[in-house]
Amino acid sequence: MEEIDALLTESRTFPPPPAFAAAAHGNTRDPWSRADADYEAYWAEQARALEWITPWKQVLDWKPPHAQWFLGGQLNVAANCVDRHVRGPARNKAAIIWEGEPGDRRTLTYWDLFVEVRKFANVLTSLGVHKGDRVGIYLPLIPECAIAMLACARVGAIHSVVFGGFSPESLRDRMNDAEAKVLITADGGYRRGQIVPLKRNADKALAESPTVTHCVVVRRLAAGVVDDTFSQMQEGRDHWWHRLMEGAPAGHEPQPMDAEDPLFILYTSGTTGKPKGIVHTTGGYLTGVASSTKLVFDLKDDDVFWCTADVGWITGHSYLVYGPLANGATAVMYEGAPDWPEKDRFWSLCEKHGVTILYTAPTAIRAFMKWGDAHPKKHDLSRLRLLGSVGEPINPEAWMWYHEVIGGGRCPIVDTWWQTETGSIMIAPLPGATVTKPGSATQALPGYAVTLLDSAAKEIGIGGGLLAVTKPWPSMLRTLWRDDARYVSTYFSKWDGRPDLYFPGDGAKRDADNYLWILGRVDDVLNVSGHRIGTMEVESALVEHPAVAEAAVVGRAHELKGQALCAFVTVREGQLTSLALRDELREFVARKIGALARPDDILFSADLPKTRSGKIMRRLLRDIAEGRALGDTTTLADPSVVAGLKAQYEAQES
Ligand code: WT7
């Protein structure tokens, strides 16, 4: 509630700077008027910016909750992101300017990308990958990510990128769920000066991934960095990327794909222990990302666009790879941490590569703020002309700092709300047309129908409610991989008898100017440093530890990460609790899921607060974790449990 009040008192407004607006792609309400006048015609117009092999016969088929877009149309995503630029003026333009954490650099022009993607498409074919097959990608953030993704798209294979910070078990589960045929990985990657042992993790995962018959390994690590045993190549299964590429033919014809053919699966956390395989398609997805990249980021031919996300997340898919490349833009890609070797690494990258558009996350902005103005001040950031934010609500204080210290007061900020499921940005300003307010993602983009509803599907005017999307959109997820029932129940069953209403899981507030202020998740999903983590996943990991009887995980506010993970744990009979066990459990979860799921707090308790029917009262646990007065405890089976926990939590704090 405090947060809502703080947001409501925010009254600063920032109109687009006149010079920016004058040159912007969208500087009037015209795109909204056109979309409102004829929704399908608007999206058809956006789709026409792509290159189609066969034109579509029907723009939209909507049988709630299933949508199909651009039916009958055929295209190839790689041909759109690479080939057509090679035929035009962007042939020798930098497509990807890459920098590794140790400082090594590579620039790939569109022509270079064309050469590499075609060769790697032939490599995939030689490994038996055909249209519709699944290919896993588990790489550090290196240009091979984009090459591998585009090569999959070129042959019609469905990629499933797994973030390099995920554990072997997480990788294994994703490979098995998608029944991947091939995994593309690297010997290792660099993060904060350390080596991330990707191949070693992949070996562990592949030992229990029977469908994966081939593993392609990029040599990322310098010779001599690790000894020969670090990545043992398994005869017959494992192949060095560079060896396969040496022998690969140069020419390759892109596979014509139906607009509705899947382009990729990306796993994301939900409210159960099992991640969901979000399925995105070819025509609608590319239409959504290509159009939003151009409009929201006002992308121009000479821009240098840096989206700091990893390709392991949807932001990296949509705005590091597909969106910029579909527009023939220059994208910056950086492998490592923002504070390596010094806390000015981002600003040094911006200066060196002449970044004009920077797209990053509030959690990073808050860290930069804390590290102090001296780091950005050391660098010339005058080429920056637009800033973006994504992943979690941005607090007005961080917004203002971003605006003044990074943007020099002259760059508009686009706070962009969207999700893995939505594929592309849905709520955001158009920087040449929208007056922004610090902390508000403003309004739905043209072509998107977003509103606020109460639990009875009644529209909320001014005030708080549940975010809902009332019309299908091209880049929406089509289903969950091999689990359509969960697709229906998770996203289209919030309001009884209304399978046409999409529920994103977020709460929001609408102000008197019809601006939206996203408040965050209303389900058992947490957002830690802009990364989605399901509380159930962490609980399932904890109870696998032999010392643990029961666990409940909740989120609490965290100054830098947005939310922190707080786990309440009861141990088995006879098991003693200790600081050592606490540390062991934190590491246990990190090993099971990945470092991003490592709980910040672990609190041992003899019992957890439950209702008389045995349901854990998470609301009370959240009160305890946030140090608030306890809410209503009258439905508890044993009220003394929660009082004891609270006392214990407060003792630990002091
Ligand atoms: C959740 C989606 C696609 C972006 C990367 C995260 C939260 C995202 C914002 C924003 C407030 C935001 C929402 C959403 N979120 N952007 N601008 N303001 N909240 O993707 O892992 O699919 O998470 O991130 O809670 O539901 P994701």
XYZ file of C-alpha atoms and ligand atoms in Angstrom:
681
model
C 0.000 0.000 0.000
C 2.814 2.392 0.854
C 4.177 1.885 -2.614
C 0.828 2.662 -4.212
C 0.563 5.856 -2.197
C 4.074 6.906 -3.201
C 3.228 6.298 -6.843
C 0.036 8.297 -6.629
C 1.804 11.357 -5.322
C 4.204 11.279 -8.285
C 3.211 14.305 -10.327
C 6.248 15.096 -12.486
C 5.642 14.875 -16.222
C 8.120 14.788 -19.093
C 6.882 15.713 -22.560
C 8.973 14.466 -25.489
C 11.798 16.963 -26.167
C 10.678 18.945 -29.267
C 13.732 18.069 -31.379
C 13.341 14.395 -30.533
C 9.630 14.449 -31.323
C 10.159 16.254 -34.620
C 12.386 13.469 -35.941
C 10.604 10.498 -34.313
C 8.818 7.702 -36.204
C 5.733 8.187 -34.086
C 5.094 11.747 -32.910
C 1.322 11.987 -33.047
C -1.650 9.936 -31.844
C -2.046 8.712 -35.403
C -0.857 5.099 -34.855
C -3.432 4.711 -32.065
C -6.191 6.168 -34.207
C -5.367 3.835 -37.069
C -5.222 0.803 -34.779
C -8.486 1.766 -33.086
C -10.214 2.339 -36.416
C -9.252 -1.047 -37.834
C -7.319 -3.391 -35.603
C -6.624 -6.089 -38.156
C -5.686 -3.591 -40.845
C -3.196 -2.009 -38.435
C -1.498 -5.342 -37.793
C -1.540 -6.248 -41.462
C 0.252 -2.985 -42.141
C 2.894 -3.849 -39.508
C 3.311 -7.337 -40.962
C 3.842 -5.919 -44.432
C 7.142 -4.437 -43.229
C 8.427 -8.024 -43.299
C 9.343 -10.046 -46.359
C 6.795 -12.772 -47.074
C 7.341 -15.736 -49.374
C 3.591 -16.290 -49.678
C 1.095 -13.581 -48.665
C -1.436 -14.440 -45.948
C -5.052 -15.100 -46.786
C -6.534 -14.133 -43.422
C -5.127 -11.719 -40.823
C -6.673 -13.233 -37.699
C -8.559 -16.306 -36.652
C -9.678 -15.959 -33.027
C -11.334 -18.885 -31.346
C -10.821 -17.908 -27.720
C -8.438 -18.662 -26.197
C -6.604 -19.707 -29.361
C -5.473 -17.215 -31.966
C -3.860 -17.659 -35.348
C -2.357 -14.744 -37.240
C -1.564 -14.274 -40.909
C -3.027 -17.597 -41.960
C -1.748 -19.008 -45.178
C 1.271 -16.689 -45.103
C 4.784 -18.066 -45.416
C 8.084 -16.477 -44.460
C 11.456 -17.274 -42.962
C 12.708 -15.389 -39.923
C 16.408 -15.719 -40.796
C 15.775 -14.477 -44.328
C 14.020 -11.461 -42.786
C 16.776 -10.795 -40.247
C 19.742 -11.371 -42.559
C 19.272 -12.108 -46.276
C 17.130 -9.136 -47.174
C 19.595 -6.714 -45.549
C 22.481 -8.283 -47.469
C 20.609 -7.485 -50.683
C 20.193 -3.839 -49.621
C 22.308 -0.954 -48.347
C 22.972 -2.631 -44.969
C 25.157 -5.349 -46.544
C 28.373 -4.059 -44.945
C 26.755 -2.514 -41.895
C 27.628 -3.856 -38.445
C 24.847 -6.208 -37.351
C 26.440 -7.226 -34.056
C 29.169 -5.389 -32.177
C 30.240 -7.834 -29.525
C 32.509 -7.462 -26.545
C 33.555 -10.299 -24.260
C 34.016 -9.763 -20.567
C 37.819 -10.062 -20.796
C 37.763 -7.261 -23.396
C 37.994 -9.299 -26.610
C 35.934 -7.882 -29.459
C 34.235 -9.013 -32.656
C 32.061 -7.147 -35.124
C 29.876 -9.058 -37.555
C 28.440 -7.244 -40.544
C 25.180 -8.401 -42.085
C 27.288 -10.108 -44.719
C 29.332 -11.920 -42.037
C 26.132 -13.017 -40.361
C 24.806 -14.234 -43.719
C 27.937 -16.378 -44.204
C 27.885 -17.814 -40.674
C 24.150 -18.458 -40.446
C 24.003 -20.270 -43.782
C 26.978 -22.443 -42.879
C 25.593 -23.289 -39.470
C 22.211 -24.089 -41.019
C 24.051 -26.666 -43.137
C 25.766 -27.970 -39.995
C 22.384 -28.462 -38.324
C 21.067 -30.308 -41.369
C 24.167 -32.532 -41.377
C 23.398 -33.447 -37.750
C 19.925 -34.590 -38.770
C 17.987 -31.501 -37.675
C 14.832 -30.985 -39.726
C 11.866 -28.640 -39.705
C 10.019 -28.892 -36.382
C 12.906 -30.536 -34.457
C 13.964 -28.938 -31.181
C 17.467 -27.616 -30.587
C 18.775 -26.557 -27.174
C 21.082 -23.540 -26.877
C 23.124 -23.125 -23.669
C 25.772 -20.525 -24.415
C 27.520 -17.530 -22.913
C 26.475 -14.247 -24.508
C 28.592 -14.523 -27.652
C 27.698 -13.944 -31.340
C 27.196 -17.701 -31.769
C 23.932 -17.262 -29.804
C 22.458 -15.209 -32.627
C 24.036 -17.400 -35.310
C 22.619 -20.557 -33.733
C 19.144 -19.067 -33.226
C 18.991 -17.747 -36.779
C 20.313 -21.014 -38.221
C 17.540 -22.881 -36.397
C 15.005 -20.438 -37.814
C 16.541 -20.895 -41.248
C 16.026 -24.660 -41.282
C 12.715 -24.441 -39.428
C 13.967 -26.015 -36.198
C 12.501 -24.782 -32.898
C 15.135 -23.418 -30.547
C 14.979 -23.558 -26.793
C 17.554 -21.221 -25.269
C 18.482 -21.984 -21.674
C 20.167 -19.186 -19.700
C 23.805 -20.059 -18.951
C 23.230 -19.418 -15.245
C 20.846 -22.356 -14.959
C 22.012 -25.575 -13.330
C 22.592 -28.932 -15.061
C 19.281 -30.188 -13.637
C 17.359 -27.208 -15.003
C 19.002 -27.728 -18.389
C 18.209 -31.447 -18.296
C 14.530 -30.847 -17.487
C 14.188 -28.382 -20.359
C 15.941 -30.677 -22.854
C 13.711 -33.569 -21.848
C 10.470 -31.616 -21.878
C 11.183 -30.332 -25.392
C 12.753 -33.635 -26.492
C 15.649 -31.773 -28.056
C 17.762 -33.528 -30.665
C 20.836 -31.316 -30.475
C 22.387 -29.100 -27.809
C 24.636 -26.166 -28.671
C 26.935 -25.091 -25.867
C 30.450 -23.763 -25.228
C 33.409 -24.962 -23.218
C 32.731 -22.059 -20.879
C 31.976 -18.375 -20.569
C 33.242 -15.480 -18.479
C 31.366 -13.889 -15.612
C 33.002 -11.568 -13.091
C 36.413 -12.848 -14.062
C 35.397 -16.426 -13.334
C 34.775 -19.220 -15.800
C 31.240 -20.570 -16.044
C 31.765 -24.285 -16.798
C 29.017 -24.661 -19.390
C 30.283 -27.851 -21.025
C 30.772 -29.519 -17.669
C 27.179 -28.608 -16.774
C 25.988 -29.770 -20.177
C 27.727 -33.139 -19.703
C 25.842 -33.655 -16.451
C 22.551 -32.679 -18.088
C 23.097 -34.803 -21.183
C 23.820 -37.902 -19.110
C 20.071 -37.823 -18.414
C 18.775 -36.344 -21.679
C 18.284 -39.381 -23.916
C 16.814 -37.488 -26.884
C 19.934 -35.357 -27.415
C 22.144 -37.203 -29.869
C 24.585 -34.428 -30.785
C 26.256 -31.660 -28.835
C 28.006 -28.799 -30.632
C 30.644 -27.024 -28.539
C 31.878 -23.502 -29.219
C 35.469 -22.892 -28.150
C 35.113 -19.725 -26.115
C 37.921 -20.119 -23.606
C 41.431 -19.145 -24.550
C 43.793 -22.053 -24.999
C 45.532 -22.895 -21.749
C 42.886 -21.307 -19.529
C 41.686 -24.708 -18.500
C 43.281 -28.110 -18.697
C 42.207 -30.743 -21.184
C 39.985 -32.573 -18.748
C 37.785 -29.504 -18.293
C 35.652 -30.341 -21.269
C 35.982 -33.897 -22.353
C 34.597 -34.383 -25.808
C 32.491 -37.493 -26.068
C 33.279 -39.413 -29.239
C 30.354 -39.458 -31.675
C 28.178 -37.100 -29.608
C 30.292 -33.980 -29.180
C 31.633 -31.821 -31.996
C 33.621 -28.594 -31.938
C 31.656 -25.812 -33.617
C 34.694 -24.551 -35.550
C 35.503 -28.001 -36.928
C 31.946 -28.490 -38.207
C 31.945 -25.002 -39.720
C 35.220 -25.658 -41.576
C 33.587 -28.416 -43.547
C 30.164 -26.823 -44.024
C 28.950 -25.754 -47.491
C 28.378 -21.998 -47.932
C 25.029 -21.942 -49.723
C 21.691 -22.552 -48.039
C 18.095 -21.885 -49.018
C 15.857 -20.756 -46.125
C 12.989 -23.110 -45.337
C 9.612 -21.493 -46.084
C 7.665 -21.540 -42.816
C 3.969 -21.108 -42.183
C 3.214 -17.981 -40.178
C 1.899 -20.191 -37.380
C 4.848 -22.625 -37.298
C 6.641 -22.418 -33.939
C 9.835 -20.354 -33.924
C 10.964 -21.128 -30.397
C 10.122 -22.428 -26.963
C 11.278 -20.462 -23.950
C 10.778 -21.853 -20.472
C 9.637 -19.549 -17.721
C 8.524 -20.004 -14.133
C 4.918 -20.287 -13.092
C 3.034 -21.025 -9.934
C 3.828 -24.737 -9.889
C 7.205 -26.417 -9.522
C 7.386 -27.115 -13.254
C 8.474 -24.348 -15.657
C 6.208 -23.612 -18.611
C 7.402 -23.957 -22.200
C 6.127 -20.767 -23.826
C 5.590 -21.338 -27.559
C 6.089 -18.448 -30.003
C 5.388 -18.573 -33.699
C 7.044 -17.285 -36.839
C 4.865 -14.599 -38.459
C 3.075 -13.051 -35.496
C 6.121 -12.988 -33.232
C 8.353 -11.357 -35.817
C 5.666 -8.828 -36.670
C 5.320 -7.846 -32.996
C 9.036 -7.523 -32.260
C 9.985 -5.834 -35.535
C 7.215 -3.273 -35.208
C 7.773 -2.519 -31.497
C 11.554 -2.218 -31.881
C 11.086 0.426 -34.515
C 8.300 2.346 -32.757
C 9.151 2.143 -29.064
C 12.876 2.674 -29.572
C 12.366 5.048 -32.490
C 14.993 2.993 -34.274
C 16.815 4.772 -37.098
C 19.357 3.582 -39.599
C 22.379 5.002 -37.786
C 21.401 3.978 -34.259
C 23.560 1.725 -32.106
C 21.137 -0.241 -29.988
C 22.243 -1.954 -26.790
C 19.822 -4.212 -24.991
C 21.763 -5.502 -21.986
C 19.668 -8.658 -21.453
C 21.020 -12.169 -21.969
C 19.539 -14.220 -24.814
C 18.483 -16.707 -22.143
C 15.516 -14.405 -21.420
C 12.732 -13.173 -23.679
C 14.188 -9.654 -23.671
C 17.337 -11.026 -25.290
C 15.309 -12.950 -27.885
C 13.120 -10.018 -28.852
C 15.306 -6.941 -28.452
C 18.873 -8.189 -28.690
C 18.414 -10.571 -31.620
C 15.154 -10.632 -33.564
C 13.858 -7.050 -33.249
C 17.088 -5.185 -34.100
C 18.111 -7.625 -36.851
C 14.661 -7.639 -38.461
C 15.091 -3.858 -38.723
C 18.622 -4.056 -40.138
C 19.975 -2.246 -37.073
C 23.323 -2.392 -35.288
C 23.106 -4.245 -31.976
C 25.670 -4.249 -29.183
C 26.159 -7.494 -27.288
C 28.215 -7.738 -24.072
C 29.055 -11.029 -22.428
C 29.799 -10.119 -18.852
C 28.947 -8.351 -15.626
C 28.346 -4.593 -15.285
C 30.981 -4.258 -12.558
C 33.837 -6.082 -14.219
C 36.660 -5.196 -14.073
C 35.306 -1.880 -12.730
C 31.898 -0.462 -11.980
C 32.020 1.741 -15.071
C 31.999 -1.108 -17.604
C 28.580 -0.263 -19.060
C 29.533 3.390 -19.528
C 32.836 2.488 -21.057
C 30.966 0.225 -23.509
C 28.467 2.978 -24.317
C 31.254 5.452 -25.012
C 33.454 3.066 -26.975
C 30.739 1.705 -29.244
C 28.789 4.942 -29.558
C 25.584 3.518 -28.108
C 22.576 5.709 -28.940
C 19.789 3.607 -27.376
C 20.276 1.791 -24.074
C 17.720 -0.730 -22.806
C 18.324 -2.148 -19.339
C 16.604 -3.184 -16.097
C 15.667 -1.247 -12.935
C 17.702 -3.635 -10.792
C 20.830 -2.603 -12.729
C 19.879 1.081 -12.584
C 19.485 0.891 -8.795
C 22.902 -0.748 -8.497
C 24.487 1.970 -10.679
C 22.846 4.589 -8.503
C 24.311 3.030 -5.414
C 27.782 2.770 -6.965
C 27.715 6.522 -7.509
C 27.733 9.125 -10.263
C 31.519 9.134 -10.618
C 31.464 5.978 -12.786
C 29.196 7.280 -15.558
C 30.711 10.772 -15.232
C 34.083 9.379 -16.335
C 32.641 8.684 -19.791
C 31.240 10.611 -22.706
C 27.622 9.482 -22.934
C 26.524 12.280 -25.234
C 25.588 9.944 -28.085
C 22.793 8.406 -26.015
C 19.430 9.678 -27.235
C 16.909 7.239 -25.756
C 16.800 5.079 -22.617
C 14.651 2.029 -21.910
C 13.681 0.088 -18.816
C 12.197 -3.400 -18.520
C 11.564 -6.316 -16.211
C 10.037 -4.822 -13.085
C 8.461 -1.638 -11.869
C 10.977 1.221 -11.874
C 10.767 3.401 -8.788
C 10.522 7.144 -9.541
C 13.840 7.790 -7.788
C 15.706 5.383 -10.092
C 13.832 6.789 -13.105
C 14.972 10.318 -12.243
C 18.557 9.217 -11.741
C 18.548 7.370 -15.076
C 17.066 10.447 -16.744
C 19.499 12.958 -15.263
C 22.788 11.133 -14.770
C 22.739 8.715 -17.716
C 20.459 10.595 -20.075
C 21.877 14.031 -19.273
C 18.290 15.248 -18.933
C 17.815 15.086 -22.718
C 16.854 11.440 -23.405
C 13.257 10.232 -23.187
C 12.778 7.096 -21.095
C 10.591 4.255 -22.304
C 9.416 2.077 -19.406
C 8.254 -1.051 -21.204
C 5.864 -3.578 -19.704
C 5.596 -7.021 -21.254
C 6.271 -10.689 -20.517
C 7.807 -13.860 -21.898
C 4.262 -14.754 -22.911
C 3.484 -11.504 -24.718
C 6.573 -11.822 -26.928
C 6.887 -8.104 -27.433
C 6.296 -4.843 -25.572
C 2.630 -4.043 -24.860
C 2.537 -1.083 -22.508
C 5.061 1.694 -23.121
C 5.350 5.274 -24.302
C 6.068 6.156 -27.904
C 9.003 8.431 -27.112
C 8.082 11.074 -29.668
C 4.416 11.210 -28.738
C 3.851 10.287 -25.093
C 4.282 12.515 -22.062
C 6.040 10.268 -19.538
C 5.706 10.097 -15.763
C 8.475 8.574 -13.623
C 7.358 5.080 -12.566
C 4.531 4.637 -15.064
C 4.768 2.468 -18.186
C 2.061 4.885 -19.446
C -0.436 3.263 -21.858
C -0.921 0.330 -24.189
C 0.849 0.643 -27.524
C -1.187 0.986 -30.711
C -2.741 -2.368 -31.566
C -2.992 -3.594 -27.960
C -6.129 -3.726 -25.862
C -5.151 -3.615 -22.193
C -7.412 -2.750 -19.293
C -7.918 -3.142 -15.552
C -10.595 -5.448 -14.211
C -11.858 -6.462 -10.825
C -12.340 -10.120 -9.965
C -15.812 -10.079 -11.539
C -14.430 -8.774 -14.873
C -15.841 -5.319 -14.237
C -13.693 -2.560 -15.703
C -11.936 -0.301 -13.205
C -11.851 3.384 -14.040
C -9.462 5.143 -11.700
C -7.932 2.844 -9.095
C -6.315 -0.545 -8.674
C -7.171 -3.832 -10.346
C -5.975 -6.800 -12.316
C -4.305 -6.224 -15.626
C -6.159 -7.882 -18.518
C -5.720 -8.053 -22.262
C -9.030 -8.059 -24.096
C -7.944 -8.776 -27.680
C -5.434 -11.211 -29.173
C -2.175 -9.771 -30.516
C 0.264 -11.171 -33.126
C 3.198 -11.988 -30.821
C 1.142 -13.662 -28.103
C 2.130 -17.133 -26.965
C 0.083 -19.766 -28.778
C 0.181 -22.503 -26.179
C 2.465 -24.150 -23.628
C 4.668 -26.822 -25.127
C 2.652 -30.040 -25.021
C 0.395 -28.667 -22.285
C -2.466 -26.753 -23.814
C -4.665 -27.406 -20.776
C -2.237 -25.446 -18.615
C -2.202 -22.677 -21.235
C -5.966 -22.356 -20.911
C -6.062 -22.582 -17.123
C -3.131 -20.229 -16.460
C -3.925 -17.417 -18.847
C -7.558 -17.590 -19.910
C -9.498 -18.851 -16.904
C -9.213 -15.952 -14.478
C -12.700 -14.670 -15.284
C -15.505 -17.216 -15.443
C -16.978 -17.739 -18.873
C -14.507 -15.306 -20.470
C -11.904 -17.327 -22.386
C -11.264 -14.189 -24.437
C -9.579 -12.380 -21.534
C -5.840 -12.875 -21.064
C -4.597 -12.623 -17.479
C -0.900 -11.714 -17.198
C -0.721 -12.190 -13.417
C 0.019 -8.536 -12.643
C -1.827 -5.941 -10.654
C -1.857 -2.299 -11.736
C -3.354 1.080 -11.019
C -4.934 3.579 -13.399
C -4.647 7.321 -12.672
C -6.870 10.204 -13.714
C -4.905 10.654 -16.965
C -5.593 7.032 -17.865
C -1.947 6.101 -17.210
C -1.105 2.638 -15.921
C 1.204 2.006 -12.976
C 2.229 -1.651 -12.791
C 2.370 -2.879 -9.223
C 3.758 -6.381 -9.760
C 2.663 -9.987 -9.621
C -0.459 -11.009 -7.780
C 0.327 -14.744 -7.973
C 3.020 -16.919 -6.376
C 5.627 -15.728 -8.812
C 8.458 -13.482 -7.688
C 10.538 -11.037 -9.647
C 14.104 -11.077 -8.363
C 16.411 -8.676 -10.225
C 14.021 -8.733 -13.169
C 14.048 -12.535 -13.326
C 10.963 -14.561 -12.775
C 11.090 -17.243 -10.088
C 8.202 -19.398 -8.925
C 8.024 -19.837 -5.153
C 6.939 -23.456 -5.708
C 10.102 -24.237 -7.660
C 12.276 -23.082 -4.781
C 10.085 -24.934 -2.279
C 10.341 -28.162 -4.301
C 14.119 -27.795 -4.404
C 14.305 -27.211 -0.641
C 12.216 -30.233 0.312
C 14.511 -32.453 -1.740
C 17.195 -31.805 0.852
C 17.238 -34.673 3.393
C 17.154 -32.307 6.371
C 14.018 -30.483 5.242
C 10.473 -31.500 6.136
C 8.533 -28.545 4.805
C 9.278 -25.204 3.164
C 7.368 -22.065 2.240
C 8.949 -19.346 0.133
C 7.744 -15.770 -0.083
C 9.105 -12.521 -1.462
C 10.081 -9.441 0.451
C 10.998 -6.005 -0.831
C 14.699 -5.575 -1.592
C 16.426 -2.265 -2.243
C 18.394 -3.419 -5.296
C 16.780 -6.624 -6.523
C 13.178 -5.457 -6.276
C 12.269 -8.644 -4.452
C 14.321 -11.058 -2.363
C 13.554 -14.711 -1.636
C 12.714 -15.557 1.931
C 12.317 -19.244 2.833
C 10.633 -20.577 5.967
C 11.856 -24.103 6.630
C 10.867 -26.812 9.091
C 13.430 -29.564 9.522
C 12.891 -33.269 10.000
C 12.637 -34.840 13.478
C 16.022 -35.098 15.106
C 17.661 -32.700 12.667
C 19.465 -29.803 14.316
C 19.329 -26.369 12.768
C 22.488 -24.339 12.412
C 24.079 -21.539 10.429
C 25.952 -24.218 8.513
C 22.682 -25.895 7.513
C 21.283 -22.541 6.469
C 24.239 -21.935 4.150
C 24.054 -25.496 2.887
C 20.392 -25.078 1.955
C 21.068 -21.828 0.122
C 23.786 -23.522 -1.919
C 21.598 -26.579 -2.420
C 18.919 -24.485 -4.136
C 21.518 -22.633 -6.212
C 22.913 -25.964 -7.360
C 19.477 -27.420 -8.113
C 18.006 -24.476 -10.041
C 20.697 -21.863 -10.599
C 22.276 -19.018 -8.637
C 19.346 -16.704 -9.336
C 17.120 -18.872 -7.141
C 19.447 -18.873 -4.099
C 17.274 -17.733 -1.160
C 18.380 -14.533 0.555
C 16.957 -15.550 3.921
C 16.305 -18.942 5.444
C 14.356 -19.028 8.647
C 14.013 -22.270 10.581
C 10.774 -22.859 12.348
C 9.207 -25.683 14.330
C 5.975 -25.185 12.424
C 4.461 -23.079 9.633
C 1.285 -21.017 10.041
C -1.563 -22.983 8.511
C -5.291 -22.705 8.211
C -7.407 -25.391 9.816
C -7.576 -27.093 6.434
C -3.781 -27.233 6.300
C -3.054 -24.476 3.780
C 0.086 -22.452 4.473
C -0.821 -18.815 5.106
C 1.708 -17.119 2.862
C 0.174 -13.730 3.474
C 1.292 -13.928 7.097
C 4.728 -15.139 6.091
C 5.029 -12.136 3.803
C 4.053 -9.869 6.696
C 6.800 -11.418 8.780
C 9.412 -11.230 6.009
C 8.618 -7.576 5.397
C 8.598 -6.758 9.104
C 4.961 -5.611 9.029
C 2.302 -5.898 11.674
C 0.577 -9.248 11.258
C -2.644 -9.269 9.313
C -5.729 -11.221 10.269
C -4.724 -14.407 12.097
C -8.169 -15.632 13.094
C -8.265 -18.434 10.523
C -5.061 -20.004 11.807
C -5.139 -23.446 13.326
C -2.488 -22.458 15.869
C -1.976 -18.680 16.238
C 1.059 -19.135 18.475
C 3.115 -20.447 15.538
C 3.117 -17.179 13.715
C 3.822 -15.086 16.804
C 6.816 -17.298 17.530
C 8.068 -16.981 13.956
C 7.771 -13.229 14.020
C 9.758 -12.974 17.257
C 12.405 -15.231 15.796
C 12.594 -13.218 12.568
C 12.981 -9.975 14.460
C 15.695 -11.500 16.664
C 17.582 -12.568 13.548
C 17.324 -9.094 12.060
C 18.909 -7.419 15.079
C 6.899 -9.888 -15.533
C 7.293 -10.648 -16.765
C 9.628 -9.155 -20.649
C 10.417 -8.426 -19.724
C 11.363 -9.243 -18.922
C 10.702 -10.033 -17.826
C 7.264 -7.735 -14.727
C 8.131 -6.612 -16.804
C 7.788 -4.520 -16.352
C 7.667 -3.104 -16.273
C 6.642 -3.385 -14.193
C 7.314 -5.295 -15.280
C 5.789 -8.051 -14.660
C 5.615 -9.138 -15.690
N 7.546 -6.594 -15.594
N 8.297 -5.377 -17.276
N 8.113 -2.284 -17.232
N 7.087 -2.585 -15.167
N 6.741 -4.725 -14.202
O 9.934 -11.024 -18.420
O 10.263 -12.969 -16.881
O 8.337 -12.880 -18.479
O 8.426 -11.407 -16.463
O 7.894 -8.900 -15.260
O 5.476 -8.535 -13.381
O 4.514 -9.979 -15.451
P 9.252 -12.155 -17.574
